[in-house]
Steps between C-alpha positions, in 0.01 A plus 500: 500500500412217733199496731564530874189441707405659829422266788779255421842444653798460267849351515827604338481168309176622336242289681175643633299395805133558578328444834226270361349457846614524862745207478559457125740682269461454123821551304611542141748688286457865415399648168854639475645149542278339239588776250872442564465122465301509177270215395468256789493137389519305829441558872641261760256522793594441864380192688186536710595460865855627452627729775671812366695787647523845341743477208470122458468371146145391418561377149590659171354683204627419153464742212625490143795711623602346834412303812451698821455381857184597681560606861256508787441854623364367833552210737235235561352188344396459136127418510394550138658527156357634176471175302361690200859608431599142421293516180500878452831649621429802278246615763798645685558731201134579438384545861795517740281629785188288436500170313879479500549474878739221605420379853330572831693484824349460847650748746425619854399847383459578132482874564828496695672279241399722207571814704861392548565517124566795268197723455393602147695829512822327607458232233433766237825674601682167466388428145518851352 
């Protein structure tokens, strides 16, 4: 069974979002998603400075099975990417909620942005 963490917002496309601070949302893919994908071999990161709307493609994640688009759960500006994934894409498998995060997006209100997503109970109902 996959891990679903409290305190995060989730999307139907299996991304998670964390209010990292007042105006920053950290995003990644869920434990469920990384299990479904299998061994991740490449992560295409978004460009720093890119403006994104909710649902926009941020890049892609390639596994031994398939290539999947990564979608932004929130709207704002990409301010940081996890460059460690360029050399260690397997971090997404090993630590989807810690070392395997994908990007940080600057928003007006991180709490409001995350609050607009699926809560853990709703995401659990989606994947079970």
